[in-house]
Amino acid sequence: MTASQRHRLKKMAYGHKTPHQGRMRAHVVLHAARGRSNARIARETGLHVDTVRTWRGRFAEEGMAGLADRQRPGRPPSFTALQAAQVKALACQLPAETGAPLSRWSCPELAREAMQRGIAPAVSASTVRRWLAQDALKPWQHRSWIFITDPDFGPKAARVLDLYARTWQGNPLGPDEYVISADEKTSIQARCRCHPTLAPGQARAMRVNHTYGRGGALAYLAAYDVHQARVFGRTEPRTGISPFMNLVAQVMSTEPYASAKRVFWIVDNGSSHRGQKAADRLTSAFPNAVLVHTPVHASWLNQVEIYFSVVQRKVVSPNDFTDLAQVGDRLRAFEDRYNATAQPFQWKFTTSDLNDLLARLDRHTADHQEESSVALAT
């Protein structure tokens, strides 16, 4: 045994990342180099004497290469790489494009389609599942999304993002200027469960009875100060212009908003605050208020939606209220609890991210139009 071989064998025998089989083979050879018998090596390593004899002989004949696994005999592959690639390509197509009356692919359906197309004479769903797992393909899953339809999406979204960064029309906001994000959470029901909710216990989750009696519904309107992390909320029987203006009056009648230079109200395009009429109505009631609309179908730009998601998870769900009064009391109590410890949301989507998003969508639209024109030409 050379010094180089001994050094490599010691690294194999005591290395933390060496597989167990390689470590044991290295120990066998090192023991043999010390002149120990096969029987003794077997006792000290816990291996069978035939195993010790095998690896000792292979090292004597082939050196370090003899400690590697040899090519094992077995059945040749049943499918070629081309067949696997063809099934993967099929999974990346919509079933409607192939003529299959399906909404999405499953592994059994892909296996059936592959046999009908002659890709393979016989293939199982488990084999297809193994092929798809190699590239993390999951054609049975789907996610919904909304493509941009607002022609002024870029400028409208940029205004909102600039306000989050305390900038308006290229100028920084002053200390007496505030940004409010407002919206309505509609139809919060009071569901009185037909059996009392059971508290959680050891190895048991909280249990809520499935059947319930309806106790009516109300709307929850909230205004969130983006930079102060302060929430103003109220409940109303329904949404509309008057309930929204009641929320505006509730906020604008308190300090520091009543005497502020400007208060920017970020809202979506809901019917209670849509269009220029809503902006004029707000300004006529409160001259220091400025209404800023998000783009159409872009409520995700409105930070109050994050607060509503907190309310849904921590206050409303699971819904178990005796009546609407209890719903309103809990919402108002949660506002106080939230305002006591709230911190501003760590909003990370900036105007540069917006420009990257719009550029990607432009490329997607251009590629889609090119594919459509090629399909029509053929």
Tab-separated table of C-alpha atoms in Angstrom:
chain	number	residue	atom	x	y	z
A	1	MET	CA	0.000	0.000	0.000
A	2	THR	CA	1.399	3.383	-0.992
A	3	ALA	CA	1.309	6.473	1.205
A	4	SER	CA	-1.175	8.099	-1.165
A	5	GLN	CA	-3.508	5.103	-0.969
A	6	ARG	CA	-3.265	5.055	2.818
A	7	HIS	CA	-4.142	8.770	2.986
A	8	ARG	CA	-7.190	8.315	0.747
A	9	LEU	CA	-8.346	5.264	2.674
A	10	LYS	CA	-8.157	7.133	5.988
A	11	LYS	CA	-10.240	9.964	4.526
A	12	MET	CA	-12.795	7.401	3.396
A	13	ALA	CA	-12.800	5.572	6.723
A	14	TYR	CA	-13.193	8.643	8.929
A	15	GLY	CA	-14.832	11.193	6.636
A	16	HIS	CA	-18.222	12.518	7.779
A	17	LYS	CA	-19.631	12.562	4.253
A	18	THR	CA	-18.428	9.093	3.227
A	19	PRO	CA	-21.262	6.595	2.654
A	20	HIS	CA	-21.422	3.763	5.160
A	21	GLN	CA	-20.472	1.081	2.624
A	22	GLY	CA	-17.386	2.993	1.503
A	23	ARG	CA	-16.372	3.598	5.104
A	24	MET	CA	-16.541	-0.122	5.963
A	25	ARG	CA	-14.567	-1.121	2.855
A	26	ALA	CA	-11.830	1.353	3.756
A	27	HIS	CA	-11.676	-0.061	7.300
A	28	VAL	CA	-11.290	-3.599	5.909
A	29	VAL	CA	-8.311	-2.593	3.762
A	30	LEU	CA	-6.653	-0.603	6.547
A	31	HIS	CA	-6.964	-3.567	8.931
A	32	ALA	CA	-5.532	-5.841	6.269
A	33	ALA	CA	-2.572	-3.512	5.785
A	34	ARG	CA	-1.755	-4.032	9.455
A	35	GLY	CA	-1.372	-7.760	8.812
A	36	ARG	CA	-4.589	-8.896	10.499
A	37	SER	CA	-6.417	-12.033	9.457
A	38	ASN	CA	-9.774	-12.054	7.734
A	39	ALA	CA	-11.447	-13.619	10.762
A	40	ARG	CA	-10.154	-10.902	13.072
A	41	ILE	CA	-11.144	-8.132	10.679
A	42	ALA	CA	-14.634	-9.625	10.474
A	43	ARG	CA	-14.952	-9.637	14.264
A	44	GLU	CA	-13.752	-6.013	14.647
A	45	THR	CA	-15.861	-4.579	11.829
A	46	GLY	CA	-18.982	-6.708	12.336
A	47	LEU	CA	-18.904	-7.947	8.725
A	48	HIS	CA	-19.065	-11.474	7.403
A	49	VAL	CA	-15.707	-13.078	6.694
A	50	ASP	CA	-16.670	-13.592	3.032
A	51	THR	CA	-17.337	-9.858	2.727
A	52	VAL	CA	-13.930	-9.076	4.220
A	53	ARG	CA	-12.286	-11.543	1.836
A	54	THR	CA	-14.052	-9.976	-1.152
A	55	TRP	CA	-12.982	-6.367	-0.553
A	56	ARG	CA	-9.486	-7.337	0.542
A	57	GLY	CA	-9.025	-9.318	-2.682
A	58	ARG	CA	-10.457	-6.575	-4.905
A	59	PHE	CA	-8.100	-3.995	-3.444
A	60	ALA	CA	-5.150	-6.341	-3.936
A	61	GLU	CA	-6.091	-6.803	-7.599
A	62	GLU	CA	-7.341	-3.355	-8.639
A	63	GLY	CA	-6.251	-0.895	-5.983
A	64	MET	CA	-8.598	1.957	-5.040
A	65	ALA	CA	-10.755	1.318	-8.112
A	66	GLY	CA	-11.614	-2.111	-6.727
A	67	LEU	CA	-13.526	-0.559	-3.814
A	68	ALA	CA	-16.140	0.986	-6.119
A	69	ASP	CA	-19.385	-0.764	-6.972
A	70	ARG	CA	-19.241	-2.779	-10.142
A	71	GLN	CA	-21.833	-2.634	-12.871
A	72	ARG	CA	-24.700	-4.762	-11.640
A	73	PRO	CA	-26.451	-7.161	-13.987
A	74	GLY	CA	-30.152	-6.706	-14.464
A	75	ARG	CA	-32.973	-6.118	-16.871
A	76	PRO	CA	-32.262	-3.460	-19.514
A	77	PRO	CA	-34.348	-0.256	-19.312
A	78	SER	CA	-37.925	-0.726	-20.486
A	79	PHE	CA	-38.271	2.841	-21.803
A	80	THR	CA	-35.951	5.136	-23.675
A	81	ALA	CA	-35.096	8.704	-22.749
A	82	LEU	CA	-37.061	9.845	-25.805
A	83	GLN	CA	-40.243	8.174	-24.555
A	84	ALA	CA	-39.891	9.843	-21.145
A	85	ALA	CA	-39.301	13.215	-22.833
A	86	GLN	CA	-42.383	12.768	-25.025
A	87	VAL	CA	-44.586	12.067	-22.002
A	88	LYS	CA	-43.164	15.126	-20.223
A	89	ALA	CA	-43.867	17.255	-23.287
A	90	LEU	CA	-47.425	15.931	-23.334
A	91	ALA	CA	-47.843	16.877	-19.674
A	92	CYS	CA	-46.777	20.444	-20.518
A	93	GLN	CA	-49.700	20.819	-22.946
A	94	LEU	CA	-53.267	21.632	-22.059
A	95	PRO	CA	-55.526	18.610	-22.596
A	96	ALA	CA	-57.805	20.724	-24.802
A	97	GLU	CA	-54.870	21.314	-27.173
A	98	THR	CA	-54.493	17.569	-27.678
A	99	GLY	CA	-58.198	16.919	-28.151
A	100	ALA	CA	-58.645	15.109	-24.838
A	101	PRO	CA	-61.953	15.953	-23.058
A	102	LEU	CA	-60.170	16.789	-19.808
A	103	SER	CA	-59.549	19.973	-17.838
A	104	ARG	CA	-56.127	18.851	-16.564
A	105	TRP	CA	-53.850	15.833	-16.737
A	106	SER	CA	-53.434	13.138	-14.115
A	107	CYS	CA	-50.820	10.379	-14.182
A	108	PRO	CA	-53.305	7.647	-15.175
A	109	GLU	CA	-54.702	9.845	-17.946
A	110	LEU	CA	-51.197	10.667	-19.205
A	111	ALA	CA	-50.311	6.966	-19.251
A	112	ARG	CA	-53.481	6.215	-21.205
A	113	GLU	CA	-52.829	9.046	-23.672
A	114	ALA	CA	-49.218	7.922	-24.151
A	115	MET	CA	-50.370	4.414	-25.094
A	116	GLN	CA	-53.057	5.751	-27.455
A	117	ARG	CA	-50.475	7.925	-29.231
A	118	GLY	CA	-48.071	5.022	-29.589
A	119	ILE	CA	-45.385	6.616	-27.431
A	120	ALA	CA	-45.109	3.348	-25.525
A	121	PRO	CA	-46.982	0.061	-25.950
A	122	ALA	CA	-47.613	-0.135	-22.195
A	123	VAL	CA	-46.748	2.291	-19.402
A	124	SER	CA	-48.037	2.526	-15.841
A	125	ALA	CA	-49.204	5.599	-13.955
A	126	SER	CA	-46.417	5.111	-11.393
A	127	THR	CA	-43.809	5.238	-14.164
A	128	VAL	CA	-45.329	8.464	-15.493
A	129	ARG	CA	-45.367	9.890	-11.973
A	130	ARG	CA	-41.670	9.059	-11.578
A	131	TRP	CA	-40.828	10.759	-14.885
A	132	LEU	CA	-42.757	13.904	-13.971
A	133	ALA	CA	-41.119	14.063	-10.535
A	134	GLN	CA	-37.706	14.344	-12.209
A	135	ASP	CA	-38.659	17.841	-13.445
A	136	ALA	CA	-41.177	18.695	-10.681
A	137	LEU	CA	-44.047	18.644	-13.186
A	138	LYS	CA	-47.511	18.616	-11.612
A	139	PRO	CA	-50.063	19.126	-14.397
A	140	TRP	CA	-52.943	18.173	-12.077
A	141	GLN	CA	-52.406	21.398	-10.078
A	142	HIS	CA	-53.576	24.832	-11.169
A	143	ARG	CA	-53.456	28.438	-9.985
A	144	SER	CA	-55.786	31.252	-11.009
A	145	TRP	CA	-54.625	34.725	-11.989
A	146	ILE	CA	-55.931	37.899	-13.629
A	147	PHE	CA	-54.200	39.419	-16.613
A	148	ILE	CA	-53.846	43.201	-16.711
A	149	THR	CA	-56.796	44.874	-18.425
A	150	ASP	CA	-56.383	48.450	-17.195
A	151	PRO	CA	-54.641	50.489	-19.949
A	152	ASP	CA	-53.260	52.851	-17.282
A	153	PHE	CA	-52.066	50.081	-14.967
A	154	GLY	CA	-48.455	51.309	-14.879
A	155	PRO	CA	-49.063	54.960	-13.935
A	156	LYS	CA	-51.818	54.121	-11.426
A	157	ALA	CA	-49.776	51.441	-9.694
A	158	ALA	CA	-46.682	53.668	-9.646
A	159	ARG	CA	-48.612	56.410	-7.825
A	160	VAL	CA	-49.653	53.975	-5.110
A	161	LEU	CA	-46.144	52.561	-4.720
A	162	ASP	CA	-44.682	56.086	-4.571
A	163	LEU	CA	-47.076	56.942	-1.748
A	164	TYR	CA	-45.920	53.858	0.171
A	165	ALA	CA	-42.392	55.229	-0.261
A	166	ARG	CA	-43.655	58.665	0.972
A	167	THR	CA	-43.364	60.326	-2.433
A	168	TRP	CA	-45.982	62.143	-4.512
A	169	GLN	CA	-45.353	63.407	-8.044
A	170	GLY	CA	-41.615	63.218	-7.483
A	171	ASN	CA	-41.625	65.165	-4.201
A	172	PRO	CA	-41.218	63.649	-0.724
A	173	LEU	CA	-44.183	63.883	1.625
A	174	GLY	CA	-43.946	66.255	4.546
A	175	PRO	CA	-44.396	65.311	8.206
A	176	ASP	CA	-47.967	66.653	8.105
A	177	GLU	CA	-49.017	64.453	5.152
A	178	TYR	CA	-50.489	60.992	5.651
A	179	VAL	CA	-51.353	57.936	3.549
A	180	ILE	CA	-54.541	55.982	4.318
A	181	SER	CA	-55.437	52.637	2.766
A	182	ALA	CA	-59.177	51.944	2.933
A	183	ASP	CA	-61.658	49.317	1.785
A	184	GLU	CA	-64.687	47.264	2.847
A	185	LYS	CA	-64.881	43.649	3.948
A	186	THR	CA	-68.370	42.658	2.901
A	187	SER	CA	-70.821	40.085	4.222
A	188	ILE	CA	-69.334	39.015	7.533
A	189	GLN	CA	-71.954	36.560	8.743
A	190	ALA	CA	-73.009	35.701	12.269
A	191	ARG	CA	-73.208	31.922	12.208
A	192	CYS	CA	-74.600	30.501	15.424
A	193	ARG	CA	-73.416	26.905	15.620
A	194	CYS	CA	-76.071	24.373	16.575
A	195	HIS	CA	-73.685	22.846	19.111
A	196	PRO	CA	-71.205	24.791	21.283
A	197	THR	CA	-67.658	24.915	19.957
A	198	LEU	CA	-65.372	22.488	21.795
A	199	ALA	CA	-62.055	23.802	23.073
A	200	PRO	CA	-58.832	22.074	21.953
A	201	GLY	CA	-57.244	19.431	24.138
A	202	GLN	CA	-54.362	17.027	24.159
A	203	ALA	CA	-53.906	15.628	20.637
A	204	ARG	CA	-57.251	17.193	19.667
A	205	ALA	CA	-57.936	20.289	17.602
A	206	MET	CA	-60.720	22.737	18.344
A	207	ARG	CA	-63.996	21.349	17.039
A	208	VAL	CA	-66.671	23.483	15.384
A	209	ASN	CA	-70.062	22.056	14.523
A	210	HIS	CA	-70.753	22.082	10.800
A	211	THR	CA	-74.433	23.066	11.000
A	212	TYR	CA	-75.388	26.585	12.028
A	213	GLY	CA	-78.158	29.132	12.101
A	214	ARG	CA	-77.794	32.389	10.189
A	215	GLY	CA	-77.855	35.554	12.265
A	216	GLY	CA	-77.495	38.069	9.449
A	217	ALA	CA	-74.457	39.756	7.908
A	218	LEU	CA	-72.713	43.108	8.135
A	219	ALA	CA	-69.942	45.014	6.365
A	220	TYR	CA	-66.676	45.944	8.037
A	221	LEU	CA	-65.065	49.153	6.771
A	222	ALA	CA	-61.478	49.901	7.739
A	223	ALA	CA	-58.945	52.656	7.107
A	224	TYR	CA	-55.295	51.783	7.697
A	225	ASP	CA	-52.590	54.424	8.176
A	226	VAL	CA	-49.779	52.928	6.108
A	227	HIS	CA	-46.881	54.567	7.914
A	228	GLN	CA	-48.335	54.821	11.429
A	229	ALA	CA	-49.833	51.283	11.471
A	230	ARG	CA	-53.077	52.584	12.934
A	231	VAL	CA	-56.493	51.163	12.084
A	232	PHE	CA	-59.867	52.918	12.110
A	233	GLY	CA	-62.854	50.673	11.600
A	234	ARG	CA	-66.618	50.628	11.728
A	235	THR	CA	-69.431	48.208	10.976
A	236	GLU	CA	-72.355	49.019	8.714
A	237	PRO	CA	-75.457	47.078	7.642
A	238	ARG	CA	-74.271	47.277	4.030
A	239	THR	CA	-71.692	48.935	1.807
A	240	GLY	CA	-72.273	52.034	-0.297
A	241	ILE	CA	-71.400	55.698	-0.658
A	242	SER	CA	-72.857	56.771	2.693
A	243	PRO	CA	-71.108	54.053	4.772
A	244	PHE	CA	-67.782	54.837	3.114
A	245	MET	CA	-68.184	58.577	3.722
A	246	ASN	CA	-69.004	57.780	7.357
A	247	LEU	CA	-65.609	56.047	7.592
A	248	VAL	CA	-63.906	59.027	5.970
A	249	ALA	CA	-65.586	61.397	8.421
A	250	GLN	CA	-64.569	59.179	11.339
A	251	VAL	CA	-60.905	59.443	10.324
A	252	MET	CA	-60.791	63.027	9.071
A	253	SER	CA	-62.472	64.397	12.188
A	254	THR	CA	-59.621	63.149	14.406
A	255	GLU	CA	-56.106	64.471	14.768
A	256	PRO	CA	-53.626	64.598	13.166
A	257	TYR	CA	-55.688	64.090	10.004
A	258	ALA	CA	-58.128	66.957	10.610
A	259	SER	CA	-55.346	69.569	10.538
A	260	ALA	CA	-53.029	67.730	8.114
A	261	LYS	CA	-51.827	69.368	4.935
A	262	ARG	CA	-52.914	66.412	2.820
A	263	VAL	CA	-54.330	62.963	3.508
A	264	PHE	CA	-54.082	60.516	0.625
A	265	TRP	CA	-56.815	57.873	0.516
A	266	ILE	CA	-55.842	54.759	-1.458
A	267	VAL	CA	-58.940	52.812	-2.549
A	268	ASP	CA	-59.828	50.232	-5.170
A	269	ASN	CA	-62.525	50.594	-7.814
A	270	GLY	CA	-65.465	49.460	-5.689
A	271	SER	CA	-68.848	51.018	-6.367
A	272	SER	CA	-68.794	53.119	-3.180
A	273	HIS	CA	-65.660	55.066	-4.201
A	274	ARG	CA	-65.290	54.629	-7.952
A	275	GLY	CA	-64.262	57.221	-10.505
A	276	GLN	CA	-63.833	60.973	-10.506
A	277	LYS	CA	-67.204	61.580	-8.839
A	278	ALA	CA	-65.959	59.837	-5.720
A	279	ALA	CA	-62.781	61.942	-5.759
A	280	ASP	CA	-64.790	65.154	-6.114
A	281	ARG	CA	-67.184	64.074	-3.360
A	282	LEU	CA	-64.294	63.391	-0.996
A	283	THR	CA	-62.544	66.676	-1.756
A	284	SER	CA	-65.718	68.730	-1.352
A	285	ALA	CA	-66.330	67.196	2.085
A	286	PHE	CA	-62.670	67.394	3.191
A	287	PRO	CA	-60.487	69.753	1.131
A	288	ASN	CA	-57.240	68.224	2.431
A	289	ALA	CA	-58.214	64.696	1.305
A	290	VAL	CA	-56.904	63.249	-1.987
A	291	LEU	CA	-58.451	60.086	-3.426
A	292	VAL	CA	-56.023	57.729	-5.224
A	293	HIS	CA	-57.365	54.693	-7.068
A	294	THR	CA	-55.514	51.441	-7.585
A	295	PRO	CA	-55.633	49.938	-11.096
A	296	VAL	CA	-58.602	47.757	-12.029
A	297	HIS	CA	-58.287	44.219	-10.585
A	298	ALA	CA	-55.290	45.249	-8.463
A	299	SER	CA	-56.613	45.263	-4.912
A	300	TRP	CA	-53.424	43.444	-3.912
A	301	LEU	CA	-51.745	46.859	-4.087
A	302	ASN	CA	-53.988	48.086	-1.251
A	303	GLN	CA	-52.310	47.412	2.097
A	304	VAL	CA	-55.594	47.318	4.004
A	305	GLU	CA	-56.188	43.939	2.338
A	306	ILE	CA	-53.331	42.564	4.452
A	307	TYR	CA	-55.113	43.774	7.569
A	308	PHE	CA	-58.341	42.162	6.361
A	309	SER	CA	-56.509	38.856	5.968
A	310	VAL	CA	-55.368	39.174	9.599
A	311	VAL	CA	-58.957	39.849	10.653
A	312	GLN	CA	-60.199	36.837	8.723
A	313	ARG	CA	-57.668	34.492	10.312
A	314	LYS	CA	-57.745	35.810	13.871
A	315	VAL	CA	-61.277	37.137	14.368
A	316	VAL	CA	-63.772	35.756	11.873
A	317	SER	CA	-62.653	32.175	11.194
A	318	PRO	CA	-64.018	29.821	12.410
A	319	ASN	CA	-67.250	31.775	12.325
A	320	ASP	CA	-69.179	31.190	15.569
A	321	PHE	CA	-71.190	34.230	16.733
A	322	THR	CA	-74.526	34.378	18.479
A	323	ASP	CA	-75.604	37.583	16.691
A	324	LEU	CA	-74.308	40.594	14.748
A	325	ALA	CA	-73.731	42.590	17.939
A	326	GLN	CA	-71.140	40.057	19.028
A	327	VAL	CA	-69.437	40.311	15.629
A	328	GLY	CA	-69.171	44.086	15.917
A	329	ASP	CA	-67.948	43.973	19.520
A	330	ARG	CA	-65.200	41.523	18.669
A	331	LEU	CA	-64.071	43.527	15.640
A	332	ARG	CA	-63.827	46.739	17.674
A	333	ALA	CA	-62.001	44.957	20.484
A	334	PHE	CA	-59.544	43.502	17.987
A	335	GLU	CA	-58.859	46.987	16.581
A	336	ASP	CA	-57.753	48.157	20.015
A	337	ARG	CA	-55.656	45.041	20.491
A	338	TYR	CA	-54.064	45.451	17.054
A	339	ASN	CA	-53.305	49.167	17.421
A	340	ALA	CA	-51.558	48.555	20.751
A	341	THR	CA	-48.713	46.553	19.159
A	342	ALA	CA	-48.952	47.023	15.387
A	343	GLN	CA	-45.954	47.821	13.219
A	344	PRO	CA	-46.097	49.028	9.576
A	345	PHE	CA	-46.173	46.252	7.019
A	346	GLN	CA	-42.810	45.551	5.402
A	347	TRP	CA	-43.917	46.377	1.878
A	348	LYS	CA	-41.180	45.278	-0.547
A	349	PHE	CA	-42.817	45.669	-3.981
A	350	THR	CA	-41.317	48.836	-5.472
A	351	THR	CA	-41.636	50.735	-8.744
A	352	SER	CA	-38.591	48.903	-10.115
A	353	ASP	CA	-40.323	45.594	-9.406
A	354	LEU	CA	-43.406	46.991	-11.156
A	355	ASN	CA	-41.361	47.858	-14.253
A	356	ASP	CA	-39.860	44.354	-14.320
A	357	LEU	CA	-43.342	42.847	-14.029
A	358	LEU	CA	-44.725	44.946	-16.888
A	359	ALA	CA	-41.712	44.087	-19.055
A	360	ARG	CA	-42.260	40.352	-18.472
A	361	LEU	CA	-45.948	40.696	-19.323
A	362	ASP	CA	-45.094	42.584	-22.513
A	363	ARG	CA	-42.745	39.777	-23.564
A	364	HIS	CA	-45.413	37.188	-22.714
A	365	THR	CA	-48.006	39.058	-24.766
A	366	ALA	CA	-45.655	39.411	-27.725
A	367	ASP	CA	-44.758	35.696	-27.661
A	368	HIS	CA	-48.426	34.714	-27.398
A	369	GLN	CA	-49.369	36.919	-30.342
A	370	GLU	CA	-46.530	35.452	-32.404
A	371	GLU	CA	-47.635	31.897	-31.594
A	372	SER	CA	-51.229	32.772	-32.515
A	373	SER	CA	-50.186	34.288	-35.846
A	374	VAL	CA	-48.085	31.209	-36.692
A	375	ALA	CA	-50.995	28.905	-35.826
A	376	LEU	CA	-53.371	30.895	-38.036
A	377	ALA	CA	-50.874	30.878	-40.894
A	378	THR	CA	-50.547	27.094	-40.763
